Structure formats: C-alpha cells, structure tokens
XYZ file of C-alpha atoms in Angstrom:
756
model
C -8.602 -20.659 129.964
C -6.476 -21.888 127.039
C -7.251 -21.120 123.395
C -8.080 -24.810 122.899
C -10.633 -24.728 125.724
C -12.174 -21.549 124.326
C -12.566 -23.220 120.931
C -14.197 -26.299 122.418
C -16.520 -24.223 124.596
C -17.566 -22.295 121.495
C -18.402 -25.563 119.736
C -20.502 -26.716 122.679
C -22.303 -23.371 122.866
C -23.079 -23.472 119.151
C -24.562 -26.952 119.477
C -26.510 -26.498 122.707
C -27.170 -22.757 122.962
C -30.646 -21.242 123.127
C -32.391 -20.995 119.768
C -34.079 -17.675 119.011
C -37.677 -17.853 117.781
C -39.954 -14.935 116.837
C -43.699 -14.819 116.352
C -44.820 -14.099 112.804
C -47.380 -11.240 112.703
C -50.990 -12.329 112.882
C -54.368 -10.808 112.142
C -56.979 -10.112 114.793
C -58.516 -13.554 114.204
C -55.184 -15.274 114.858
C -54.434 -16.208 111.265
C -51.029 -15.219 109.868
C -50.775 -11.981 107.927
C -49.957 -12.162 104.239
C -46.585 -10.674 103.293
C -48.389 -8.048 101.220
C -50.170 -6.870 104.380
C -46.862 -6.339 106.198
C -44.962 -4.835 103.256
C -43.896 -1.243 103.852
C -45.660 -0.776 107.186
C -42.611 1.082 108.546
C -42.185 3.267 105.454
C -43.545 6.785 105.019
C -44.712 6.088 101.482
C -46.277 8.524 99.044
C -49.670 7.021 99.885
C -49.065 7.582 103.579
C -47.874 11.117 102.905
C -50.905 11.852 100.727
C -53.246 10.844 103.550
C -51.364 12.970 106.088
C -51.025 16.180 104.038
C -53.515 18.661 102.582
C -53.881 18.094 98.826
C -52.207 21.400 97.793
C -49.195 20.628 99.990
C -48.876 17.099 98.609
C -49.239 18.381 95.048
C -46.479 20.913 95.692
C -44.212 18.136 96.966
C -44.835 15.997 93.877
C -43.852 18.906 91.637
C -40.619 19.327 93.594
C -39.939 15.607 93.398
C -40.231 15.767 89.622
C -37.831 18.705 89.507
C -40.422 21.279 88.508
C -40.094 23.583 91.530
C -38.177 24.067 94.760
C -39.515 22.825 98.068
C -40.919 25.837 99.895
C -40.875 26.304 103.661
C -44.606 25.682 104.125
C -44.444 22.357 102.316
C -41.280 21.287 104.142
C -42.735 22.180 107.558
C -45.963 20.316 106.767
C -44.105 17.163 105.701
C -41.822 17.361 108.732
C -44.801 17.594 111.098
C -46.618 14.737 109.379
C -43.626 12.386 109.358
C -42.778 13.197 112.983
C -46.272 12.297 114.158
C -46.251 9.149 112.022
C -42.803 8.103 113.308
C -43.531 8.868 116.977
C -46.722 6.819 116.748
C -44.332 3.960 115.932
C -42.074 4.639 118.911
C -39.547 6.974 117.300
C -37.657 9.218 119.695
C -34.878 10.273 117.300
C -34.308 11.000 113.629
C -31.214 10.687 111.460
C -30.045 11.735 108.020
C -28.861 8.401 106.591
C -26.181 8.761 103.927
C -23.419 6.928 102.031
C -19.942 8.404 102.558
C -17.081 6.933 100.539
C -16.260 4.418 103.253
C -18.123 1.426 101.826
C -20.759 1.723 104.569
C -23.624 4.000 105.560
C -23.465 6.739 108.199
C -25.965 8.224 110.627
C -26.126 10.688 113.522
C -29.185 10.551 115.782
C -30.947 13.719 116.965
C -33.856 13.709 119.396
C -37.277 15.097 118.595
C -37.282 16.526 122.118
C -36.837 20.294 122.305
C -37.107 22.770 125.159
C -38.966 26.051 125.166
C -37.703 28.545 127.676
C -39.641 31.461 129.114
C -38.565 33.879 131.790
C -40.836 34.962 134.612
C -40.213 36.944 137.774
C -39.650 33.620 139.458
C -36.939 32.643 136.988
C -36.674 30.519 133.860
C -39.442 28.042 133.078
C -38.689 25.204 130.672
C -41.400 23.439 128.689
C -40.498 20.174 126.910
C -42.010 19.716 123.455
C -41.593 17.274 120.560
C -40.547 19.224 117.496
C -39.262 18.604 113.966
C -39.073 21.477 111.499
C -38.867 21.598 107.739
C -35.306 22.879 107.899
C -34.330 19.934 110.120
C -35.920 17.569 107.607
C -34.214 19.108 104.596
C -30.644 19.167 105.864
C -28.255 18.380 108.663
C -24.615 19.207 109.267
C -22.174 16.350 109.946
C -18.452 16.955 110.296
C -17.194 16.687 106.707
C -13.534 16.603 107.761
C -14.019 13.246 109.496
C -15.022 11.407 106.314
C -12.857 10.497 103.298
C -12.476 13.485 100.974
C -9.388 12.604 98.954
C -7.759 15.947 99.700
C -10.818 17.957 98.678
C -11.235 19.161 102.273
C -8.667 19.909 104.969
C -9.127 19.039 108.614
C -10.030 22.593 109.591
C -12.641 22.842 106.789
C -15.190 20.801 108.644
C -18.587 21.961 107.437
C -20.617 19.586 105.277
C -24.301 19.012 104.624
C -26.626 16.059 104.337
C -29.685 16.833 102.194
C -32.907 14.826 102.096
C -33.193 12.698 98.943
C -36.890 13.062 98.187
C -36.793 10.190 95.673
C -36.298 7.667 98.496
C -38.954 7.217 101.177
C -38.283 7.831 104.848
C -38.669 4.867 107.206
C -38.419 3.860 110.848
C -36.151 1.179 112.267
C -36.231 -0.454 115.640
C -33.938 1.179 118.169
C -32.958 0.272 121.749
C -35.367 -0.430 124.612
C -38.506 -0.596 122.483
C -37.905 2.734 120.752
C -37.545 3.490 117.032
C -35.546 5.895 114.865
C -36.748 7.841 111.835
C -34.333 7.449 108.897
C -34.146 10.153 106.240
C -32.255 8.964 103.097
C -29.846 11.743 102.157
C -26.954 12.851 99.997
C -23.752 14.257 101.485
C -21.980 17.318 100.085
C -19.221 19.688 101.167
C -19.616 23.326 102.130
C -18.777 24.200 98.506
C -21.346 21.778 97.077
C -18.938 18.996 96.060
C -20.210 15.430 96.349
C -18.595 13.590 99.263
C -20.769 10.490 99.008
C -21.705 7.621 96.702
C -25.333 8.582 96.109
C -25.027 12.051 94.584
C -23.186 10.714 91.547
C -25.754 7.943 91.127
C -28.665 10.396 91.160
C -26.885 12.640 88.647
C -26.141 9.686 86.364
C -29.769 8.559 86.498
C -30.843 11.994 85.284
C -28.380 12.270 82.394
C -29.140 8.733 81.243
C -32.850 9.508 81.414
C -32.476 12.558 79.172
C -30.278 10.793 76.635
C -32.402 7.640 76.520
C -35.666 9.578 76.227
C -34.211 11.552 73.300
C -33.223 8.321 71.558
C -36.611 6.655 72.097
C -38.483 9.722 70.836
C -36.153 9.960 67.833
C -36.811 6.336 66.879
C -40.531 6.540 67.720
C -41.793 10.131 67.366
C -45.210 9.178 68.737
C -43.778 7.647 71.916
C -43.641 10.948 73.883
C -41.407 9.409 76.556
C -40.576 11.999 79.197
C -38.445 9.926 81.549
C -36.371 6.742 81.449
C -35.482 4.876 84.616
C -32.568 2.617 85.392
C -33.709 -0.485 87.249
C -31.543 -2.639 89.476
C -31.745 -5.950 91.270
C -28.840 -6.859 93.581
C -28.080 -10.483 94.420
C -26.362 -10.234 97.805
C -23.999 -13.070 98.744
C -22.551 -13.489 102.238
C -21.165 -15.942 104.784
C -22.614 -16.615 108.222
C -20.394 -17.970 110.997
C -20.882 -18.613 114.684
C -20.308 -15.352 116.554
C -18.327 -16.964 119.379
C -15.973 -18.539 116.845
C -15.715 -15.191 115.095
C -14.756 -13.498 118.354
C -11.749 -15.833 118.638
C -10.432 -14.847 115.186
C -8.728 -11.423 115.329
C -8.118 -11.499 111.565
C -11.849 -11.771 110.851
C -12.649 -9.042 113.380
C -10.060 -6.599 112.038
C -9.871 -7.298 108.301
C -13.064 -9.179 107.468
C -11.178 -12.228 106.146
C -9.116 -15.076 107.521
C -5.412 -14.413 107.044
C -4.456 -17.994 107.990
C -6.307 -21.273 107.773
C -6.358 -24.641 106.018
C -9.389 -26.089 104.283
C -11.120 -29.022 105.990
C -11.101 -32.377 104.161
C -14.641 -31.673 102.999
C -15.675 -28.212 101.863
C -17.373 -27.476 98.521
C -15.824 -30.150 96.319
C -18.902 -32.436 96.468
C -21.015 -29.601 94.992
C -23.775 -30.382 97.480
C -24.140 -27.061 99.284
C -25.556 -24.941 96.447
C -29.368 -24.886 96.768
C -29.078 -27.447 99.567
C -31.089 -27.459 102.775
C -30.594 -24.202 104.639
C -29.339 -24.909 108.200
C -32.078 -24.366 110.772
C -30.297 -21.561 112.660
C -29.577 -19.762 109.396
C -33.161 -20.272 108.231
C -34.454 -18.660 111.418
C -32.114 -15.706 110.937
C -32.933 -15.180 107.254
C -36.655 -15.533 107.958
C -36.357 -12.778 110.564
C -34.371 -10.701 108.065
C -37.156 -11.103 105.503
C -39.765 -10.006 108.032
C -37.750 -6.890 108.927
C -37.250 -6.154 105.233
C -40.951 -6.570 104.522
C -41.723 -3.907 107.101
C -39.117 -1.643 105.484
C -40.574 -2.100 102.010
C -37.611 -4.159 100.751
C -38.963 -6.833 98.384
C -36.708 -9.825 99.163
C -37.683 -12.508 96.659
C -35.225 -15.410 96.977
C -33.034 -17.061 99.602
C -30.745 -20.043 99.141
C -27.464 -21.729 99.967
C -24.549 -20.636 97.822
C -21.642 -22.782 96.591
C -19.344 -22.670 99.627
C -20.223 -24.030 103.058
C -21.725 -21.325 105.295
C -22.351 -19.134 102.222
C -25.825 -17.848 101.323
C -27.654 -15.389 99.095
C -30.740 -13.205 99.218
C -32.043 -11.257 96.236
C -34.829 -8.672 95.848
C -37.313 -7.811 93.136
C -36.036 -5.129 90.741
C -36.545 -1.491 91.703
C -35.526 1.944 90.465
C -31.731 2.030 90.783
C -31.223 4.606 93.553
C -33.947 3.000 95.681
C -32.477 -0.446 94.991
C -29.081 0.749 96.230
C -30.640 2.164 99.407
C -32.455 -1.113 99.946
C -29.331 -3.197 99.367
C -27.329 -1.227 101.938
C -30.251 -1.356 104.352
C -30.566 -5.121 103.845
C -26.889 -5.539 104.694
C -27.346 -3.476 107.855
C -30.486 -5.351 108.942
C -28.844 -8.727 108.308
C -25.908 -7.678 110.493
C -28.302 -6.882 113.357
C -30.451 -9.975 112.889
C -27.426 -12.277 112.717
C -26.226 -10.859 116.035
C -29.533 -11.841 117.649
C -28.984 -15.440 116.511
C -25.374 -15.516 117.774
C -24.153 -15.415 114.177
C -21.819 -13.051 112.400
C -22.340 -12.034 108.784
C -19.231 -11.707 106.616
C -19.516 -9.495 103.538
C -15.826 -9.674 102.566
C -15.424 -10.907 99.005
C -13.015 -13.674 100.052
C -13.217 -14.437 103.787
C -11.965 -18.017 103.338
C -9.127 -19.119 101.091
C -9.859 -22.091 98.852
C -13.653 -21.811 98.654
C -15.817 -19.513 96.595
C -15.940 -15.846 97.457
C -18.972 -13.569 97.505
C -20.230 -11.074 94.955
C -23.120 -8.712 94.479
C -24.534 -9.429 91.036
C -26.134 -6.222 89.767
C -28.969 -6.895 87.307
C -29.336 -3.669 85.338
C -31.914 -2.507 82.798
C -33.610 0.665 81.534
C -37.361 1.269 81.356
C -39.588 4.117 80.165
C -42.125 5.998 82.227
C -44.737 3.826 80.480
C -43.232 0.716 82.047
C -41.574 -0.607 78.884
C -38.238 -2.357 79.360
C -35.935 -1.032 76.641
C -33.817 -4.195 76.881
C -36.762 -6.533 76.237
C -36.085 -8.322 72.911
C -39.808 -9.080 72.460
C -40.954 -11.793 70.050
C -38.863 -10.709 67.062
C -35.674 -8.983 68.182
C -34.371 -8.830 64.621
C -37.053 -6.266 63.742
C -37.181 -4.526 67.140
C -34.899 -1.632 66.241
C -35.405 0.102 69.565
C -34.168 -2.955 71.459
C -31.229 -3.435 69.096
C -30.120 0.187 69.400
C -30.171 0.093 73.206
C -28.450 -3.286 73.265
C -25.703 -1.891 71.057
C -25.444 1.231 73.225
C -24.603 -0.983 76.210
C -22.063 -2.947 74.168
C -20.525 0.324 72.950
C -20.297 1.506 76.561
C -18.368 -1.640 77.462
C -16.118 -1.351 74.454
C -15.200 2.274 75.103
C -15.124 2.365 78.896
C -14.484 -1.175 80.176
C -11.461 0.037 82.201
C -13.780 2.379 84.128
C -16.073 -0.511 85.014
C -13.017 -2.455 86.129
C -11.970 0.503 88.297
C -15.471 0.834 89.754
C -15.414 -2.708 91.156
C -11.780 -2.699 92.269
C -10.668 -3.004 95.875
C -8.093 -4.939 97.853
C -10.787 -7.394 98.941
C -12.381 -7.966 95.511
C -8.933 -8.693 94.051
C -8.929 -11.982 95.963
C -12.110 -13.013 94.118
C -11.806 -11.683 90.568
C -10.397 -14.185 88.112
C -10.170 -16.954 90.724
C -12.087 -19.539 88.643
C -15.211 -18.659 90.617
C -15.922 -15.075 89.600
C -15.645 -12.937 86.488
C -12.121 -12.217 85.302
C -10.498 -8.815 85.050
C -11.206 -8.683 81.300
C -14.584 -7.023 80.746
C -16.632 -8.630 77.949
C -20.328 -9.247 77.253
C -22.199 -12.520 76.794
C -25.343 -12.369 74.636
C -26.052 -16.027 73.838
C -26.056 -17.807 70.496
C -29.445 -16.529 69.360
C -28.858 -12.830 69.956
C -25.418 -13.132 68.419
C -27.031 -14.739 65.395
C -29.513 -11.857 65.176
C -26.672 -9.317 65.168
C -24.566 -11.314 62.706
C -27.502 -11.828 60.340
C -28.282 -8.103 60.311
C -24.619 -7.265 59.769
C -24.336 -9.729 56.878
C -27.791 -8.883 55.494
C -28.916 -12.511 55.428
C -31.791 -14.575 56.875
C -31.548 -15.921 60.403
C -30.280 -19.457 60.869
C -32.809 -22.083 61.900
C -31.757 -23.006 65.447
C -34.748 -25.183 66.217
C -38.325 -25.836 65.285
C -40.267 -23.651 65.681
C -37.718 -20.959 64.812
C -37.305 -17.914 67.076
C -40.679 -17.866 68.746
C -39.362 -15.492 71.351
C -36.188 -14.567 73.129
C -38.024 -13.395 76.208
C -39.896 -16.601 77.095
C -38.300 -19.353 75.062
C -38.337 -20.707 71.555
C -38.320 -24.441 72.078
C -39.993 -27.048 74.246
C -38.119 -29.542 76.400
C -39.617 -32.994 76.819
C -38.276 -34.489 80.044
C -39.390 -37.924 78.815
C -41.199 -38.765 82.039
C -44.901 -39.378 81.479
C -46.007 -37.636 84.669
C -44.033 -34.448 84.042
C -45.152 -31.561 81.809
C -43.198 -30.222 78.855
C -41.433 -26.963 79.724
C -40.330 -23.904 77.788
C -36.603 -23.588 77.188
C -34.955 -20.162 77.115
C -33.236 -19.388 73.860
C -30.232 -17.974 75.729
C -28.114 -20.162 78.012
C -26.306 -18.627 80.986
C -22.567 -18.047 81.097
C -21.471 -17.841 84.725
C -17.916 -16.943 83.694
C -18.961 -13.718 81.973
C -18.510 -10.456 83.878
C -21.367 -8.826 81.967
C -24.049 -11.181 80.684
C -27.369 -10.546 78.965
C -29.959 -12.633 80.805
C -33.217 -12.313 78.914
C -34.193 -8.661 79.395
C -31.361 -7.199 81.470
C -27.600 -7.256 81.890
C -26.042 -8.937 84.905
C -22.889 -7.148 86.095
C -21.348 -10.022 88.041
C -17.999 -8.504 88.983
C -19.299 -6.166 91.728
C -17.955 -7.099 95.167
C -20.251 -8.310 97.925
C -19.312 -5.688 100.524
C -19.166 -2.625 98.283
C -21.984 -0.209 97.618
C -23.460 -0.699 94.136
C -23.624 3.099 93.732
C -20.294 3.755 92.001
C -20.383 0.737 89.628
C -23.925 1.628 88.547
C -22.993 5.323 88.246
C -20.102 4.468 85.921
C -22.291 2.093 83.898
C -24.996 4.762 83.553
C -22.412 7.311 82.412
C -20.820 4.996 79.867
C -24.215 4.058 78.402
C -25.209 7.743 78.294
C -22.067 8.544 76.302
C -22.804 5.682 73.915
C -26.433 6.768 73.443
C -25.297 10.323 72.737
C -22.907 9.009 70.089
C -25.637 6.871 68.492
C -28.120 9.762 68.468
C -25.564 11.936 66.663
C -25.014 9.199 64.062
C -28.761 8.734 63.595
C -29.291 12.452 63.061
C -26.427 12.578 60.569
C -27.831 9.529 58.740
C -31.419 10.852 58.543
C -30.398 14.315 57.382
C -33.320 16.709 57.136
C -36.011 14.017 57.500
C -38.302 14.441 60.533
C -37.512 10.896 61.679
C -35.037 8.203 60.647
C -36.265 5.652 58.144
C -35.800 1.935 58.717
C -32.850 2.021 56.332
C -31.303 4.890 58.296
C -31.689 3.015 61.557
C -30.380 -0.227 60.060
C -27.311 1.552 58.732
C -26.473 2.835 62.213
C -27.247 -0.559 63.772
C -24.855 -2.265 61.350
C -22.148 0.266 62.164
C -22.331 -0.462 65.880
C -22.613 -4.212 65.387
C -19.225 -4.067 63.674
C -17.717 -1.650 66.161
C -18.734 -3.686 69.193
C -17.934 -7.154 67.859
C -14.646 -7.395 69.866
C -16.416 -7.018 73.209
C -18.822 -9.940 72.554
C -17.573 -13.286 73.851
C -19.561 -16.509 74.313
C -16.855 -18.856 75.621
C -15.079 -19.651 78.870
C -13.860 -16.405 80.411
C -11.652 -18.372 82.831
C -9.530 -19.971 80.107
C -5.989 -18.986 79.166
C -7.126 -19.037 75.548
C -9.492 -16.131 76.273
C -6.670 -14.068 77.768
C -4.737 -14.448 74.513
C -7.838 -13.848 72.378
C -8.791 -10.738 74.372
C -5.316 -9.326 73.808
C -5.690 -9.956 70.081
C -9.007 -8.089 70.150
C -7.437 -5.163 71.973
C -9.421 -5.635 75.198
C -7.547 -4.483 78.320
C -6.572 -7.051 80.942
C -6.219 -4.958 84.084
C -4.825 -7.281 86.713
C -4.624 -5.105 89.837
C -6.752 -2.480 91.531
C -4.045 0.241 91.576
C -3.630 -0.162 87.820
C -7.402 0.042 87.363
C -7.619 3.270 89.359
C -5.267 5.038 86.943
C -7.880 4.767 84.188
C -10.112 7.211 86.061
C -7.687 9.970 85.051
C -6.947 8.890 81.478
C -8.154 11.535 79.021
C -11.006 9.662 77.347
C -12.518 8.318 80.556
C -11.955 11.489 82.569
C -13.671 13.571 79.879
C -16.642 11.203 79.762
C -17.181 11.380 83.525
C -16.682 15.140 83.781
C -17.180 17.401 80.752
C -19.195 15.003 78.551
C -21.796 13.860 81.090
C -21.184 16.302 83.946
C -21.558 13.604 86.590
C -18.410 14.612 88.453
C -16.419 17.791 88.598
C -12.706 17.380 88.026
C -12.128 17.898 91.750
C -14.722 15.288 92.706
C -13.165 12.704 90.411
C -9.653 13.446 91.664
C -10.963 13.101 95.210
C -12.453 9.682 94.442
C -9.228 8.597 92.754
C -7.202 9.451 95.850
C -9.727 7.847 98.206
C -9.685 4.572 96.265
C -5.893 4.431 96.248
C -5.583 5.425 99.912
C -8.172 2.840 100.946
C -6.365 0.117 99.022
C -3.017 0.852 100.667
C -4.573 1.150 104.137
C -6.416 -2.152 103.750
C -3.209 -3.959 102.780
C -1.258 -2.372 105.658
C -3.982 -3.305 108.156
C -3.922 -6.900 106.928
C -0.122 -7.021 107.150
C -0.049 -5.608 110.681
C -2.806 -7.988 111.776
C -1.069 -11.041 110.331
C 2.234 -9.933 111.820
C 0.614 -9.771 115.264
C -1.210 -13.095 114.943
C 1.920 -14.926 113.815
C 4.222 -13.287 116.335
C 1.947 -13.435 119.365
C -0.174 -16.533 118.764
C 0.994 -18.958 116.085
C 4.758 -18.968 116.634
C 4.396 -19.165 120.447
C 1.961 -22.077 120.019
C 4.369 -23.894 117.699
C 7.275 -23.302 120.073
C 5.213 -24.558 123.004
C 4.341 -27.708 121.052
C 8.001 -28.164 120.105
C 9.030 -27.747 123.732
C 6.484 -30.369 124.780
C 7.801 -32.802 122.195
C 11.415 -32.165 123.210
C 10.634 -32.680 126.884
C 8.741 -35.862 126.085
C 11.597 -37.207 123.958
C 14.147 -36.358 126.656
C 12.068 -38.030 129.353
C 11.664 -41.189 127.262
C 15.360 -41.385 126.535
C 16.127 -40.897 130.233
C 14.234 -44.085 131.093
C 15.614 -45.978 128.105
C 12.482 -45.870 125.934
C 12.713 -45.303 122.167
C 11.774 -41.668 121.321
C 12.010 -41.943 117.530
C 8.377 -40.842 116.865
C 8.801 -37.690 118.916
C 12.145 -36.926 117.313
C 10.688 -37.448 113.826
C 7.854 -34.999 114.523
C 10.391 -32.526 115.937
C 12.524 -32.829 112.834
C 9.483 -32.213 110.609
C 8.311 -29.308 112.723
C 11.613 -27.443 113.013
C 11.978 -26.298 109.367
C 8.347 -25.185 109.296
C 8.883 -22.988 112.352
C 12.063 -21.569 110.855
C 10.281 -20.877 107.551
C 7.402 -19.062 109.255
C 9.760 -17.012 111.377
C 11.689 -15.988 108.255
C 8.531 -14.970 106.387
C 7.281 -13.132 109.457
C 10.516 -11.119 109.515
C 10.197 -10.323 105.797
C 6.566 -9.246 106.268
C 7.488 -6.904 109.121
C 10.251 -5.363 107.031
C 8.014 -4.949 103.958
C 5.191 -3.210 105.791
C 7.578 -0.977 107.736
C 9.307 0.057 104.515
C 5.942 0.922 102.958
C 4.988 3.033 105.978
C 8.371 4.757 106.230
C 8.545 5.585 102.528
C 4.953 6.629 101.905
C 4.746 8.426 98.584
C 2.866 11.667 98.090
C 1.476 9.995 94.976
C -1.424 7.913 96.327
C -1.371 5.547 93.352
C 2.345 4.832 93.729
C 1.724 4.087 97.405
C -1.128 1.694 96.527
C 0.971 0.049 93.830
C 3.840 -0.426 96.288
C 1.444 -2.087 98.728
C 0.271 -4.350 95.913
C 3.772 -5.215 94.696
C 5.643 -5.671 97.995
C 3.339 -6.125 100.984
C 0.533 -8.223 99.456
C 2.994 -10.932 98.284
C 4.622 -10.923 101.725
C 1.198 -11.482 103.306
C 0.569 -14.422 100.963
C 3.990 -15.975 101.664
C 3.559 -15.628 105.433
C 0.148 -17.196 105.199
C 1.471 -20.171 103.244
C 4.105 -20.773 105.914
C 1.539 -20.474 108.728
C -0.881 -22.819 106.979
C 1.848 -25.417 106.549
C 2.505 -25.201 110.285
C -1.194 -25.629 111.120
C -1.148 -29.191 109.789
C 1.959 -30.041 111.836
C 0.997 -28.609 115.248
C -1.221 -30.669 117.536
C -4.795 -29.378 117.625
C -4.768 -28.652 121.378
C -1.956 -26.129 120.860
C -3.457 -24.273 117.904
C -4.624 -20.834 119.084
C -7.321 -20.048 116.488
C -10.616 -21.656 115.452
C -9.965 -23.681 112.308
C -11.870 -23.657 109.035
C -13.701 -26.829 110.072
C -15.096 -25.023 113.095
C -15.840 -21.772 111.243
C -17.449 -23.208 108.124
C -19.257 -26.211 109.575
C -20.567 -24.867 112.904
C -23.830 -23.094 112.130
C-alpha cells in the first residue's frame, strides 16, 4: 500500500472509527456519584492509614514524617502489611517504587507480592505460595543505577543504587493489565554513596531549607506568630497537543523526536484566534473526561480543561498543592493522559514545539509560600502598603530573580524548549518580573516616602479581590469586580494576585528542577534579608516598623531593574534589559554554564546545601549531554526521512512529469504545463539534496569530533547541527508545496492538526 493510501485510510478511520465511551461511576440507587465521592479512592491516604493501623503505630509514623524520629522496623512492617492488604483488595498483584531519574520521565520496576515458602520433608521440598510485603521492601528497592543518567558520577560497573520511599507523598494504585492493579510507592533515587540521582531529592531538600529560612523571617517580623513550618505550593498548567494515533504512526519524526521535522502550515491554523476556549472536539472531550475520572481516583484535583491557542492544542490545570506532591501529580497526570489517549486512538504530544508556525506548549508553574497556619505569604491583603510581611516576601522573590535569573534560565533550558522561548508566543530568554501598575505604585510610593496615587475611586480597596467595579452597560448583567492587576502574558515571571506564575517552564519537563532552583534562590534572598533586618534592629528583641521599612526600601531599590511591565517580546525590551544589566541568555548550552559560575554554584551548594559539588557537576554534564544527543537524534532522523522518503517521492513525481511530457510530445501535443512544473521542481530538488548533504556532513563531524568537554559538545551541536536541521527543513518544506499530494510520503499538517 502506498504512503498516499495509508494517509487516506487513516483519515477514513479517524472519521468513521469506533468511539470509546465509559460509564461514569454511580451510587447504589443509580444516580451519578459526586466528584468528591470518587476523589482519592485509589490513594492510601493518611485517613486510610489511620484506620488500618493501631494508634501507636500511626503516631510513630507521623513523628517520622515530621522528621522527629526514624521509621522503626515494627512501624514499617505494619504499614507494609496494611498497604498490601488495601492494594490487593483493589486488584494489585505487584508493587513498584516510582521515581524521577534525570531523564525527563518517571521510572518503575514491578515486583510481585507473591512469595514462596520452602520446607523440606522426607518426601522432598514442599513449596507454599504466600502474598508478602515487608517493611524493608516498602522502604527501599535497588534499581540498576548505572543504567540511568549520572553525569559521570557513576561508572558502568558501579551499578548499585537505591530508591527510598518518600513518606510525604501518598502511595496509590493504578490499573494494570487484564483487570489487575499495581501499587505505586513514590520514591527518591540515590546512588550507593548517597548522591542524588533524581529530580525529587533536590526538590525535597529545597522545600526544607526554604521552610526554615521563611519561618525564621516570619517569626522575626511577627514574634507572636510561632510559625514552625512554611510550605511551597504549586499549581501546574499542563499544555499538550492531541493528534490521531494512526496519523502519528505514519510520522517517524514525531515518533522518534516528539516534533515534526518537516511540514507546511495549512491555509487555516490559529490566525483566526478562534481555537482558544473554543468548543472541545467530541473525541478529545471523551478522552479528557476519562483522564479527569482517572485523576479523581488518584487524588489529583484537576480543576480546568480548555482548548489552547493552536489547533489540536489543549490544557488541563489542577488546584494548588504542596510543591512536591504537585510535581508527583503533574508527572502522574502526564502518564495517565498518555494511556487514556491511547484508548481513544489519540497520541498526546508533550514536546514544547511539535509543529512549526503555531504556538508551542508550556507548563506554567504557579508558585507561592504558605505557613503551617494556612496563610499565604504572597497575599497582599487589603492594604499591601502596610503589610510588611507581604512586602518583604515579595521583595525576597524579586531579589532571587535579580541575583540568580541565569539559574532559572538554565533550569528551563533544553533543546526542545529553545524552539518555544522567545518565539512571540512564550516568555523570552530574559528573566524579569511583572507586578502590575498598582503593586509597582506601592513599591515606588514606599521608596519615595509619598502617598499612593489615586488610581480609581474607591482607591485601593484590595489587591486580592479588586479595587474597582466594571459596569458592562447591559441592564440585565450584573456589575463585576475588576482586579487591580492586569495580566502580562509576555512576562516569564508574573505576579498574579497572590502567587507568581513561572511561565517559561517547558511542557514536557519535570517541574522539579525549576522549582528547586526557585526555592534555593528565594532561600538565599530571605537569608540575606534576615541578616539585614538583624543588623538594622541591633539589640532590640524585634525590628521596629522603621527598621523594617528601611530594609524594604533597600530591596525596592536593589530589585528595581528586574521589574518590567511592558512587552517582553519587543526589541526595545532587549535593549532596555541590556541597559539594566539583565542577562539575555539565548541558547541552552550557554545557560548551562551558569550552573558552575562561582556565585550560583556557591548558592546551590555551600550556601543552601541543596546539592553537593559532585551532584551539581553531574547535573551539568547530564543537561549538556542530553542537549547534544537530542540534536543528533533529530539530525539523524531528518537525514533518514529526507533521503529515504522525501527525495525519492520528489524524484518519482519528477519522473512521472517527464514521462508525461515526453509522451505528449511524441503524439504532437503541447507539454508546456508539464515542462513548467518540471522546471520549477528541479531547483527545489537540487536545493534539498544539497542541504541534505550538508546536514549529513555536519552531524558526522559532530560525532567524529566529540569533545570531552560536554558543554563544548552541546555548543557545537547548537552552532553547527541545529542550523543545518533548520536549513534542510526549509528546503523540504518548499518541496512539499511543489510535489503532488499523492506522491507525498508523510501526513501533512492539515491531517495532523485538523483530524481529531
């Protein structure tokens, strides 16, 4: 069957194929269950654990969870028995330590609960099957550490590594094959020597150091607060594309690299601005509805679903949770969506830029800090100008950006996110903060020691809810509250009412490292502010308002350069940012180098203790190696597609035209149209063949001359191979418009983006 026939059959299958429907859970009386009744039914929550364990055992576990004592064998064995019974009652036959190696994905190895007891009698060995799960099996497992990225920290023959149960994240069961289930144990992953080999360990460490620093600052400002713990909260807006799975199967570039390496936009794509918040296609709605049901059972609080800007692009977003749990839930959501999409003959694409010419996908990370009393420390409240606690924490975040913006840029850098950043659709490479006119006025007024300007009547009722009323001027519609802060979608780091939205994070990456770096940078800033407050207050038991105001004014002035309210996409901002001394880091390999620059390296290692020097060096090498490998894989894939599919198709079309022209001339018929098309086609084929040759030479040179310096290797891939990929693509795309559709070997953008 020809490629053309395969494409057409895929279109027919997408239009006429069987539609998957599932039955929403119902109560005994037949009425549908409320979402709150389904929520968390497959999670071994603290409430479930409390019911299953004796009170002393549960109390002992809570003390361990709070870091007050180690988990003893009796407690571990009791929890293991309770969770095994609970999981097996839900069909579980296996368990797995679920962890986050530095691959951008999660990892799991399944072990059966089934064990065998052997006894020896005069008649021989007798084997008794039992279901068993011990405390030691719960606490740790031993994957092969040499088979995961280690950045040179481990050699191939040093294979031992450990996964350790993360008691801050609840265990859960997921559906397995043939009606069975699997018990998942959220875990961290370390080497034999105790070095972090994963994404999660650093996040948990950063949560702890930020908690200590933030609690010290709150208690210094408010001695009667008695805050013992501060939590980082996170809400991740997950963007993605969904395409027909049969179409996907016919695109080797999508299968291998996650993005299309060739392809022309259809006449209509996103330019009418009608897809965003439009009607969700019925097949997609069925898939996302099933995703939400699965997530409900897993205790993942999905709150919103909607169309995104590009065709076939969508978003789901959860309610905020504690940061490490939110990261677990985001990665689990991505995994569940992958499985659910498969059931609906769809394929989910998490690549930041799977289609050239339309918007890419991000993972907006909404970040805040809250006390153990439930108070959001980034809530401006009714009068932010007198809320010193809010102002100090706001300025700590701004100081973190000012001092360590290159680290945040490094944390979100990858070969795939480079295609999205700064593309007039996503935040640019220059890291700045948007606060809104009103908060900027509050800071400026405090700095200049003057009254606030009157923005509207009534003046500054609240930043949190809104200070003015909008009259829609339609009699049947109510007046509504207007937020005092507008939204700036071009800002990479925007204050949005009571949180910061870190918009530059890529859609397919784990939020762990970006949030870890943000936590560390804010911790360093808080530590600096606490030192200044203590110096300002001298021997007083607590800082006076004047002491606090003096420190606030200092940091308002220090952080002024990082505040920007305008268009982050404009050329004028690039020039203005340079004048302010803000770094414009244009490529991922350049960004990675900042991990090892003295100030940033010291902050991540000796100052906060989040990473050892070896762990940070390991991450640096892994990031560079991954970048170079991704570029090489794309180059090799494009080389194969062009050489084995596109050029042969173009030559076949050219041959057909030549034969047609020759046959017409042989019978005395004018062949000018065929000759004209041949003349237009010939230079395009020659151009593609030339670029294909250059691409092959560039990637071979990179492979043959691989540097021992991982950053130099990544930079070479960026400088030589990535441009060759782009040039080859341009030549192939030009040919796509010239070759007759029946000869084109790959599903086109029209079929990929508009067939769901």
